[in-house]
mmCIF file of C-alpha atoms and ligand atoms in Angstrom:
data_model
loop_
_atom_site.group_PDB
_atom_site.id
_atom_site.type_symbol
_atom_site.label_atom_id
_atom_site.label_comp_id
_atom_site.label_asym_id
_atom_site.label_seq_id
_atom_site.Cartn_x
_atom_site.Cartn_y
_atom_site.Cartn_z
ATOM 1 C CA MET G 1 -14.702 -13.315 -19.149
ATOM 2 C CA ASN G 2 -11.765 -15.559 -18.682
ATOM 3 C CA ALA G 3 -10.164 -15.477 -14.993
ATOM 4 C CA VAL G 4 -7.471 -12.946 -14.320
ATOM 5 C CA ASN G 5 -5.455 -13.178 -11.673
ATOM 6 C CA ILE G 6 -3.355 -10.023 -10.040
ATOM 7 C CA GLY G 7 -0.210 -10.300 -7.883
ATOM 8 C CA VAL G 8 -0.809 -7.874 -4.983
ATOM 9 C CA ILE G 9 2.784 -7.323 -2.859
ATOM 10 C CA SER G 10 4.442 -3.826 -1.057
ATOM 11 C CA ASP G 11 6.647 -2.454 0.422
ATOM 12 C CA LEU G 12 10.375 -3.646 -2.216
ATOM 13 C CA HIS G 13 12.500 -0.958 -0.532
ATOM 14 C CA VAL G 14 14.700 -1.897 -2.867
ATOM 15 C CA ASP G 15 17.123 0.366 -2.388
ATOM 16 C CA LEU G 16 17.602 -0.929 0.835
ATOM 17 C CA ASN G 17 17.269 -4.636 0.736
ATOM 18 C CA GLU G 18 19.937 -5.084 -2.483
ATOM 19 C CA GLN G 19 22.531 -7.543 -1.787
ATOM 20 C CA PRO G 20 25.315 -7.489 -4.074
ATOM 21 C CA ASP G 21 25.939 -10.843 -4.047
ATOM 22 C CA GLU G 22 21.975 -11.536 -4.880
ATOM 23 C CA PRO G 23 19.693 -10.441 -7.461
ATOM 24 C CA SER G 24 18.500 -7.149 -7.331
ATOM 25 C CA ILE G 25 14.232 -7.029 -5.503
ATOM 26 C CA GLU G 26 12.912 -6.036 -8.938
ATOM 27 C CA GLU G 27 14.484 -9.365 -10.471
ATOM 28 C CA ALA G 28 12.848 -11.779 -7.699
ATOM 29 C CA LEU G 29 10.039 -9.935 -7.882
ATOM 30 C CA LEU G 30 9.571 -10.212 -11.859
ATOM 31 C CA GLN G 31 10.697 -14.507 -11.332
ATOM 32 C CA VAL G 32 8.064 -14.372 -9.141
ATOM 33 C CA VAL G 33 5.359 -12.362 -11.285
ATOM 34 C CA LEU G 34 6.361 -15.198 -14.336
ATOM 35 C CA GLU G 35 6.653 -18.445 -11.911
ATOM 36 C CA ARG G 36 2.589 -17.692 -11.197
ATOM 37 C CA LYS G 37 1.999 -16.696 -14.781
ATOM 38 C CA LEU G 38 0.143 -13.264 -13.394
ATOM 39 C CA ASP G 39 -2.010 -11.243 -15.679
ATOM 40 C CA THR G 40 -1.510 -7.567 -13.414
ATOM 41 C CA LEU G 41 0.654 -6.638 -10.669
ATOM 42 C CA ILE G 42 -0.287 -4.794 -7.974
ATOM 43 C CA ILE G 43 2.139 -2.449 -6.452
ATOM 44 C CA ALA G 44 1.395 -0.470 -2.953
ATOM 45 C CA GLY G 45 3.733 1.852 -2.630
ATOM 46 C CA ASP G 46 7.240 1.592 -1.066
ATOM 47 C CA ILE G 47 10.085 0.406 -4.008
ATOM 48 C CA SER G 48 12.536 2.933 -2.503
ATOM 49 C CA ASN G 49 14.198 6.013 -0.970
ATOM 50 C CA ASP G 50 13.635 7.680 -4.027
ATOM 51 C CA ALA G 51 11.141 8.329 -6.625
ATOM 52 C CA ILE G 52 13.665 8.826 -10.025
ATOM 53 C CA ARG G 53 14.427 4.634 -8.299
ATOM 54 C CA SER G 54 11.010 4.040 -7.643
ATOM 55 C CA ILE G 55 9.912 5.141 -11.366
ATOM 56 C CA ALA G 56 13.178 3.439 -12.878
ATOM 57 C CA VAL G 57 11.969 0.118 -10.933
ATOM 58 C CA LEU G 58 8.512 0.327 -12.293
ATOM 59 C CA LYS G 59 9.365 0.965 -15.565
ATOM 60 C CA TRP G 60 11.402 -2.014 -15.522
ATOM 61 C CA LEU G 61 9.378 -4.553 -14.946
ATOM 62 C CA ARG G 62 6.510 -3.124 -16.500
ATOM 63 C CA GLU G 63 8.961 -3.786 -19.592
ATOM 64 C CA HIS G 64 10.365 -6.800 -18.262
ATOM 65 C CA SER G 65 7.320 -9.165 -17.763
ATOM 66 C CA GLY G 66 4.982 -7.561 -20.042
ATOM 67 C CA ILE G 67 1.763 -7.567 -18.191
ATOM 68 C CA PRO G 68 0.402 -4.113 -16.754
ATOM 69 C CA VAL G 69 2.155 -3.152 -12.890
ATOM 70 C CA LEU G 70 -0.397 -0.481 -11.473
ATOM 71 C CA PHE G 71 1.341 1.271 -8.796
ATOM 72 C CA ILE G 72 0.524 3.600 -6.085
ATOM 73 C CA PRO G 73 3.120 5.736 -4.500
ATOM 74 C CA GLY G 74 3.787 5.157 -0.625
ATOM 75 C CA ASN G 75 5.924 7.503 1.749
ATOM 76 C CA HIS G 76 9.147 6.835 1.216
ATOM 77 C CA ASP G 77 8.418 6.843 -3.238
ATOM 78 C CA TYR G 78 7.517 10.946 -2.049
ATOM 79 C CA TRP G 79 11.292 11.008 -1.025
ATOM 80 C CA SER G 80 14.285 11.663 -2.869
ATOM 81 C CA LYS G 81 17.155 10.603 -0.892
ATOM 82 C CA ASP G 82 18.977 10.584 -3.932
ATOM 83 C CA ASN G 83 18.599 13.622 -6.243
ATOM 84 C CA GLY G 84 17.425 15.853 -3.076
ATOM 85 C CA ILE G 85 13.464 16.717 -5.193
ATOM 86 C CA LYS G 86 12.088 19.246 -1.382
ATOM 87 C CA ASP G 87 8.826 19.871 -3.832
ATOM 88 C CA THR G 88 6.124 16.258 -3.075
ATOM 89 C CA TRP G 89 4.348 18.021 -5.163
ATOM 90 C CA GLU G 90 7.531 17.677 -8.138
ATOM 91 C CA ILE G 91 7.781 14.006 -7.388
ATOM 92 C CA TYR G 92 3.838 13.887 -7.449
ATOM 93 C CA LYS G 93 3.463 14.258 -11.089
ATOM 94 C CA GLN G 94 6.760 12.841 -11.899
ATOM 95 C CA PHE G 95 5.042 9.854 -10.425
ATOM 96 C CA GLN G 96 1.938 10.209 -12.635
ATOM 97 C CA THR G 97 4.186 10.272 -15.783
ATOM 98 C CA TYR G 98 4.198 6.372 -15.241
ATOM 99 C CA GLU G 99 1.724 4.324 -16.625
ATOM 100 C CA GLY G 100 0.309 2.540 -14.356
ATOM 101 C CA CYS G 101 -0.259 4.938 -11.446
ATOM 102 C CA LEU G 102 -3.609 5.218 -10.246
ATOM 103 C CA VAL G 103 -2.693 8.601 -8.959
ATOM 104 C CA GLU G 104 -6.185 10.714 -10.699
ATOM 105 C CA ARG G 105 -6.569 7.883 -12.681
ATOM 106 C CA PRO G 106 -8.714 5.146 -12.679
ATOM 107 C CA TYR G 107 -7.633 1.754 -14.315
ATOM 108 C CA ALA G 108 -9.642 -0.286 -15.985
ATOM 109 C CA LEU G 109 -9.589 -3.933 -16.552
ATOM 110 C CA ASP G 110 -10.348 -6.284 -19.499
ATOM 111 C CA ASN G 111 -13.067 -7.966 -17.185
ATOM 112 C CA GLY G 112 -14.902 -5.474 -16.416
ATOM 113 C CA TRP G 113 -13.577 -4.556 -12.608
ATOM 114 C CA ILE G 114 -11.957 -1.304 -11.739
ATOM 115 C CA VAL G 115 -8.760 -0.246 -9.645
ATOM 116 C CA ILE G 116 -9.181 2.782 -7.842
ATOM 117 C CA GLY G 117 -6.297 4.312 -6.012
ATOM 118 C CA ASN G 118 -3.869 6.834 -3.996
ATOM 119 C CA SER G 119 -1.664 6.910 -1.356
ATOM 120 C CA GLY G 120 -3.475 7.874 1.293
ATOM 121 C CA TRP G 121 -2.342 9.717 4.026
ATOM 122 C CA TYR G 122 -2.888 10.223 8.106
ATOM 123 C CA ASP G 123 -4.750 11.758 10.632
ATOM 124 C CA TYR G 124 -3.407 11.135 13.468
ATOM 125 C CA THR G 125 -6.612 8.556 14.537
ATOM 126 C CA MET G 126 -4.990 5.699 14.184
ATOM 127 C CA GLY G 127 -2.839 7.482 16.970
ATOM 128 C CA GLU G 128 -3.452 5.966 20.804
ATOM 129 C CA PRO G 129 -5.172 7.984 23.236
ATOM 130 C CA GLY G 130 -3.154 10.089 25.788
ATOM 131 C CA TYR G 131 -0.951 12.278 22.860
ATOM 132 C CA SER G 132 -2.893 15.286 21.972
ATOM 133 C CA ILE G 133 -2.759 16.624 18.138
ATOM 134 C CA GLU G 134 -0.220 18.941 19.047
ATOM 135 C CA GLN G 135 2.503 16.291 20.215
ATOM 136 C CA PHE G 136 1.314 14.091 16.895
ATOM 137 C CA GLU G 137 2.605 17.238 14.660
ATOM 138 C CA GLN G 138 5.498 17.085 16.228
ATOM 139 C CA MET G 139 6.312 14.049 14.459
ATOM 140 C CA HIS G 140 9.001 13.709 16.879
ATOM 141 C CA ALA G 141 8.401 11.030 20.076
ATOM 142 C CA MET G 142 11.479 8.754 22.509
ATOM 143 C CA ASP G 143 14.190 10.259 20.180
ATOM 144 C CA ARG G 144 12.638 8.431 16.835
ATOM 145 C CA THR G 145 12.017 11.711 14.217
ATOM 146 C CA TRP G 146 9.296 9.927 11.824
ATOM 147 C CA GLN G 147 11.528 10.447 8.610
ATOM 148 C CA ASP G 148 8.236 11.795 6.278
ATOM 149 C CA SER G 149 9.450 14.817 8.753
ATOM 150 C CA LEU G 150 12.050 15.224 6.634
ATOM 151 C CA TYR G 151 11.959 14.268 3.868
ATOM 152 C CA VAL G 152 7.933 14.972 2.444
ATOM 153 C CA ASP G 153 6.569 18.788 2.211
ATOM 154 C CA TRP G 154 2.996 18.245 1.355
ATOM 155 C CA ARG G 155 2.687 22.289 1.695
ATOM 156 C CA MET G 156 -0.087 21.266 3.826
ATOM 157 C CA SER G 157 -0.341 19.237 7.458
ATOM 158 C CA ASN G 158 -1.075 15.819 7.030
ATOM 159 C CA PRO G 159 -5.020 15.400 7.965
ATOM 160 C CA ASN G 160 -5.414 17.772 5.010
ATOM 161 C CA ILE G 161 -3.336 15.472 2.909
ATOM 162 C CA HIS G 162 -4.941 13.079 4.014
ATOM 163 C CA ARG G 163 -8.958 14.844 3.074
ATOM 164 C CA TYR G 164 -7.024 15.546 -0.134
ATOM 165 C CA PHE G 165 -6.581 11.860 -1.012
ATOM 166 C CA TYR G 166 -9.842 10.897 1.087
ATOM 167 C CA GLU G 167 -11.959 13.026 -1.447
ATOM 168 C CA ARG G 168 -10.412 11.737 -3.973
ATOM 169 C CA LEU G 169 -11.357 8.057 -3.824
ATOM 170 C CA GLU G 170 -14.622 9.182 -2.341
ATOM 171 C CA LYS G 171 -14.824 11.053 -5.791
ATOM 172 C CA GLU G 172 -13.414 8.894 -8.219
ATOM 173 C CA LEU G 173 -15.787 5.451 -6.326
ATOM 174 C CA GLU G 174 -18.730 7.652 -7.462
ATOM 175 C CA GLN G 175 -17.329 7.664 -11.040
ATOM 176 C CA HIS G 176 -17.488 4.396 -10.904
ATOM 177 C CA SER G 177 -20.348 2.884 -8.215
ATOM 178 C CA GLY G 178 -21.892 -0.155 -9.381
ATOM 179 C CA LYS G 179 -18.969 -1.508 -11.081
ATOM 180 C CA PRO G 180 -16.864 -3.947 -8.834
ATOM 181 C CA VAL G 181 -13.703 -2.514 -7.565
ATOM 182 C CA ILE G 182 -10.206 -2.659 -6.202
ATOM 183 C CA MET G 183 -9.005 -0.411 -4.080
ATOM 184 C CA VAL G 184 -5.846 0.103 -3.268
ATOM 185 C CA THR G 185 -3.785 2.842 -0.825
ATOM 186 C CA HIS G 186 -0.682 3.249 1.019
ATOM 187 C CA MET G 187 -1.710 3.862 4.578
ATOM 188 C CA LEU G 188 -4.260 1.729 6.537
ATOM 189 C CA THR G 189 -7.355 2.031 5.804
ATOM 190 C CA HIS G 190 -8.525 0.213 8.501
ATOM 191 C CA PRO G 191 -7.461 -0.144 12.542
ATOM 192 C CA PHE G 192 -7.643 -4.210 12.676
ATOM 193 C CA PHE G 193 -4.123 -3.378 10.809
ATOM 194 C CA LYS G 194 -2.468 -0.752 13.898
ATOM 195 C CA VAL G 195 0.781 -2.340 15.353
ATOM 196 C CA PRO G 196 -1.416 -3.761 18.487
ATOM 197 C CA MET G 197 -1.264 -2.375 21.953
ATOM 198 C CA PRO G 198 0.582 -2.311 24.866
ATOM 199 C CA HIS G 199 4.357 -1.319 22.635
ATOM 200 C CA PRO G 200 6.588 1.128 23.555
ATOM 201 C CA GLN G 201 7.301 2.743 20.869
ATOM 202 C CA TRP G 202 3.763 2.057 18.126
ATOM 203 C CA SER G 203 1.905 3.604 20.999
ATOM 204 C CA TYR G 204 3.049 7.176 19.761
ATOM 205 C CA PHE G 205 3.710 6.144 16.024
ATOM 206 C CA ASN G 206 0.850 4.489 15.349
ATOM 207 C CA ALA G 207 -0.740 7.944 14.146
ATOM 208 C CA PHE G 208 1.525 7.461 11.494
ATOM 209 C CA LEU G 209 -0.428 4.461 9.688
ATOM 210 C CA GLY G 210 -3.269 5.663 8.370
ATOM 211 C CA SER G 211 -6.883 6.730 8.669
ATOM 212 C CA THR G 212 -10.023 5.403 11.029
ATOM 213 C CA ASP G 213 -12.447 6.892 7.746
ATOM 214 C CA TYR G 214 -11.344 4.954 4.737
ATOM 215 C CA ALA G 215 -12.977 1.787 5.949
ATOM 216 C CA GLU G 216 -16.356 3.725 5.816
ATOM 217 C CA LEU G 217 -15.706 4.760 2.132
ATOM 218 C CA TYR G 218 -15.138 0.846 1.563
ATOM 219 C CA GLN G 219 -19.255 0.042 2.535
ATOM 220 C CA ARG G 220 -20.823 2.735 1.766
ATOM 221 C CA TYR G 221 -19.516 2.125 -2.270
ATOM 222 C CA GLY G 222 -19.496 -1.736 -1.866
ATOM 223 C CA VAL G 223 -16.077 -2.631 -2.873
ATOM 224 C CA LYS G 224 -15.028 -5.936 -2.762
ATOM 225 C CA TYR G 225 -11.253 -5.518 -2.301
ATOM 226 C CA GLY G 226 -8.727 -3.192 -0.261
ATOM 227 C CA ILE G 227 -5.184 -2.761 -0.498
ATOM 228 C CA MET G 228 -2.826 -1.517 1.206
ATOM 229 C CA GLY G 229 1.058 -1.616 2.883
ATOM 230 C CA HIS G 230 3.019 0.548 5.480
ATOM 231 C CA VAL G 231 3.406 -2.111 7.882
ATOM 232 C CA HIS G 232 4.886 -4.500 7.368
ATOM 233 C CA TYR G 233 1.954 -7.366 8.126
ATOM 234 C CA ARG G 234 1.590 -9.732 5.652
ATOM 235 C CA LYS G 235 -2.407 -10.334 6.978
ATOM 236 C CA THR G 236 -6.105 -10.265 5.371
ATOM 237 C CA HIS G 237 -8.833 -9.127 7.340
ATOM 238 C CA ASN G 238 -12.893 -9.935 5.495
ATOM 239 C CA PHE G 239 -14.170 -6.211 7.070
ATOM 240 C CA GLU G 240 -18.333 -6.440 6.086
ATOM 241 C CA GLY G 241 -18.186 -8.634 3.005
ATOM 242 C CA THR G 242 -14.131 -5.785 1.883
ATOM 243 C CA GLU G 243 -11.332 -8.894 1.385
ATOM 244 C CA LEU G 244 -8.201 -6.469 2.903
ATOM 245 C CA ILE G 245 -5.035 -7.391 1.999
ATOM 246 C CA CYS G 246 -1.529 -6.250 3.156
ATOM 247 C CA ALA G 247 0.702 -7.979 1.469
ATOM 248 C CA CYS G 248 4.199 -6.277 2.597
ATOM 249 C CA LEU G 249 7.522 -7.744 1.611
ATOM 250 C CA GLY G 250 9.091 -5.386 4.400
ATOM 251 C CA TYR G 251 12.397 -5.049 5.269
ATOM 252 C CA ARG G 252 15.332 -7.773 5.100
ATOM 253 C CA LYS G 253 15.891 -8.137 8.957
ATOM 254 C CA GLU G 254 11.687 -9.146 8.750
ATOM 255 C CA TRP G 255 12.341 -11.696 6.427
ATOM 256 C CA ARG G 256 12.000 -15.485 7.323
ATOM 257 C CA GLN G 257 13.145 -17.182 4.217
ATOM 258 C CA GLU G 258 16.915 -16.733 3.159
ATOM 259 C CA SER G 259 16.510 -14.971 -0.252
ATOM 260 C CA ALA G 260 14.397 -12.692 -2.189
ATOM 261 C CA VAL G 261 12.685 -15.174 -3.921
ATOM 262 C CA GLN G 262 11.875 -17.023 -1.518
ATOM 263 C CA GLU G 263 10.136 -14.202 0.655
ATOM 264 C CA ILE G 264 8.270 -13.022 -2.530
ATOM 265 C CA ARG G 265 6.660 -16.478 -2.863
ATOM 266 C CA ASP G 266 5.445 -16.350 0.685
ATOM 267 C CA CYS G 267 4.668 -12.459 0.627
ATOM 268 C CA ILE G 268 2.819 -12.321 -2.502
ATOM 269 C CA GLN G 269 -0.729 -12.081 -2.902
ATOM 270 C CA ILE G 270 -3.032 -13.474 -5.881
ATOM 271 C CA ILE G 271 -6.369 -12.544 -6.501
ATOM 272 C CA THR G 272 -8.034 -14.391 -8.979
ATOM 273 C CA ILE G 273 -11.159 -12.243 -10.192
HETATM 274 FE FE1 FE2 C 1 5.720 3.277 4.034
#
């Protein structure tokens, strides 16, 4: 089998990062995808603040790159800031109409590897001690509101939607056990990637970054790679044989380079399998 080069990136935030006098973020990403001669691209969520825009970006990248562009929605992708769709499950179903959406649909690469993924969610287990569940359920502290409380409505609690995503991952990993697997979530699956303490605001908001439950799945199913996003870090961590990758483009104010192309070159991680 020939080696396959898979590019990994997340948190493009194309709407917030675009500048009128520069190529779009998706054009910049396309340039890097072509430069690096990638065979597949994985985007671990947060393309934009509107599901319809996020889907349009995915289709554009798929069409212009000519390679599979695999994706799981991030929390921002479930927002509908331009189109006002209130029902998050309706948005969830819209994402599934995109062929590269991994949610409930593991993707088999030509070389026998399987890419399994969904958004994952937060259940407050990444939260720091000293806060109660009731305080986390407020999704508001220190004059800041966690914006998912305004734009996402699963009609169930955060711990329950986490449980839903966890059980789907578990089922799909079981179905493909024995095969080499890349698991993709948007939410953090391991506390290594939390915001380090002490921190004035993240002492509360770490609770909304993911769940400590997911890491056990890597171990139980021998997952080779765990991809995630959400926290706007660029870090890797080897967790007992699973290579964890967080490759977030993040917001322009967090960038170190002048242009999106340069920043994406620094940010993108490449897995060769
Ligand atoms: Fe996010």
